[in-house]
PDB file of C-alpha atoms in Angstrom:
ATOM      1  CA  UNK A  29     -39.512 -53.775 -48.845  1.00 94.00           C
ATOM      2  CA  UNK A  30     -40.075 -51.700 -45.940  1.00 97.00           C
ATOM      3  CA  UNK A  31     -39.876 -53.024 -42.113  1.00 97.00           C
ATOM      4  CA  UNK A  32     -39.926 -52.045 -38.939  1.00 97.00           C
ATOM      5  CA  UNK A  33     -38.520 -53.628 -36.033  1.00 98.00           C
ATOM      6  CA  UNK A  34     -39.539 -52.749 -32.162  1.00 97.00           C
ATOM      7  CA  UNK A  35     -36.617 -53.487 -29.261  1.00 97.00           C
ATOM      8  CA  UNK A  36     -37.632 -53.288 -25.793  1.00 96.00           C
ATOM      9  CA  UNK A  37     -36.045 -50.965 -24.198  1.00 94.00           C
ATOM     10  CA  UNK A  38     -33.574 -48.037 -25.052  1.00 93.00           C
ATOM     11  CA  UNK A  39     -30.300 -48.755 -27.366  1.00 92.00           C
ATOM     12  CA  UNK A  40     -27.611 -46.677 -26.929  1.00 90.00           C
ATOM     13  CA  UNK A  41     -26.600 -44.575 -30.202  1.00 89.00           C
ATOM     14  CA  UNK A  42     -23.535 -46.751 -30.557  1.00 91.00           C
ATOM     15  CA  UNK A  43     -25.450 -49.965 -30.323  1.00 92.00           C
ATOM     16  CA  UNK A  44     -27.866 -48.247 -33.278  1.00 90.00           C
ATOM     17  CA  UNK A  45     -24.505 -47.682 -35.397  1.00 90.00           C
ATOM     18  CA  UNK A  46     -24.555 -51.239 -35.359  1.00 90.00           C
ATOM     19  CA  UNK A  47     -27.601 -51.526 -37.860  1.00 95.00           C
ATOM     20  CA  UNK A  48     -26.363 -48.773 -40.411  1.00 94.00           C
ATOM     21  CA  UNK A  49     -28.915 -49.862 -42.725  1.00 95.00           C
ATOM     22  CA  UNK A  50     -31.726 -48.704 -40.717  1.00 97.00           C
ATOM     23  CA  UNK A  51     -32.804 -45.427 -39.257  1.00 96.00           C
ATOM     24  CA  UNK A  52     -34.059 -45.706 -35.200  1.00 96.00           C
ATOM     25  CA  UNK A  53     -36.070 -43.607 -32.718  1.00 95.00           C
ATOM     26  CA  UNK A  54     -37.168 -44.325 -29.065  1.00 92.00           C
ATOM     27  CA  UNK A  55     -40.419 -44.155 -28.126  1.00 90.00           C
ATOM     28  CA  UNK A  56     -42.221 -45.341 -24.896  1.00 87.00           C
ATOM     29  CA  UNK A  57     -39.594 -47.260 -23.824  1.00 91.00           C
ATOM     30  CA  UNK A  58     -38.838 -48.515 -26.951  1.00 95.00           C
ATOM     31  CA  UNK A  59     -36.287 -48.470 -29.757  1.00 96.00           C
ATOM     32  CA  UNK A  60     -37.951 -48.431 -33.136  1.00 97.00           C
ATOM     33  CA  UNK A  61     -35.677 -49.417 -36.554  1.00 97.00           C
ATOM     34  CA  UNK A  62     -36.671 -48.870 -39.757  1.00 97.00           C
ATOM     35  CA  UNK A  63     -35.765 -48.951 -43.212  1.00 96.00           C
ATOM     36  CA  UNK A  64     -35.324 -50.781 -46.499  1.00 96.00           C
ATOM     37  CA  UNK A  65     -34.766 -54.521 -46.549  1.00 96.00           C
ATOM     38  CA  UNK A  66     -33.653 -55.981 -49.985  1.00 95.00           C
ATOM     39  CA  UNK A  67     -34.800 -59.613 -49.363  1.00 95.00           C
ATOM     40  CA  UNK A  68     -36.102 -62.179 -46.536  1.00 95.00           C
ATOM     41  CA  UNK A  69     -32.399 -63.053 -46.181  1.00 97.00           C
ATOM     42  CA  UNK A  70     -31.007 -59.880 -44.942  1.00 97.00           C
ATOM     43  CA  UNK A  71     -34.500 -59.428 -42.482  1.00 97.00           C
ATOM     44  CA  UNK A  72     -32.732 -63.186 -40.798  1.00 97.00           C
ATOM     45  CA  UNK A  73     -29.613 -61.235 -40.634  1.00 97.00           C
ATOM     46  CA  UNK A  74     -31.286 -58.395 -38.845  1.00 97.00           C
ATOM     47  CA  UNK A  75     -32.838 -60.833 -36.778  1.00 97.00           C
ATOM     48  CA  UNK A  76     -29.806 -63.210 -35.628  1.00 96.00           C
ATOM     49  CA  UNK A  77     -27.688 -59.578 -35.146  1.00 95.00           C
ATOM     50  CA  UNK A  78     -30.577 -58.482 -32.880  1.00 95.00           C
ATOM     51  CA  UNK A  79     -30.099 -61.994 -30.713  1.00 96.00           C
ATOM     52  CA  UNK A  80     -26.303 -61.725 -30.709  1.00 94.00           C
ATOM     53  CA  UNK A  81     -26.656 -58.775 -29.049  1.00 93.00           C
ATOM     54  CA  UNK A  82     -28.992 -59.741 -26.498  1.00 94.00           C
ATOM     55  CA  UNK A  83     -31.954 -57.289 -27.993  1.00 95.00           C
ATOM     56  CA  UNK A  84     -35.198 -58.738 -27.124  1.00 96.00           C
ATOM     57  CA  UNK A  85     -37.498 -57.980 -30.192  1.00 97.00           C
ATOM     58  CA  UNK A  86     -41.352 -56.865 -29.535  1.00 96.00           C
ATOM     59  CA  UNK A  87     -42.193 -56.673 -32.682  1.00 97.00           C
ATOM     60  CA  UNK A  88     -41.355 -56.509 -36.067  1.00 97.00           C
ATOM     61  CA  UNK A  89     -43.987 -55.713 -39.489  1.00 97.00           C
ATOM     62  CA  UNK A  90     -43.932 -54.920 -43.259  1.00 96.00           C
ATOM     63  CA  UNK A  91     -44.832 -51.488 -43.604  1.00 95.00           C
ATOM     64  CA  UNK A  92     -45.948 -50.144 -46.885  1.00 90.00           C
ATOM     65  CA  UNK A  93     -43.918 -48.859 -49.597  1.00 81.00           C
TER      66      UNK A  93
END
């Protein structure tokens, strides 16, 4: 499975280390990470890691394979 996952706002490139699993851009005031997800399990570990670290998540979608 494919998702992506919009952060407001611009993450610094050693914040983005943090999720070596996904690639990122920024765009419009926005950090976009991507990538392959292996189950719903790791996408709740994406998503506590992102509220750890105080990253407020827009949005976040299946894209297609």
């Amino acid at each position: 499975m494919r998702y992506e996952f919009r952060i407001d706002g611009d993450i610094s490139e050693t914040l983005a280390k943090g999720f070596p699993e996904l690639e990122h851009v920024v765009m419009a005031g926005q950090t976009v990470l991507y990538g392959q997800v292996l189950d719903e399990a790791q996408v709740y570990g994406l998503l506590a890691r992102f509220q750890a670290l105080g990253l407020r998540l827009a949005e976040m979608r299946r894209l297609p394979e």
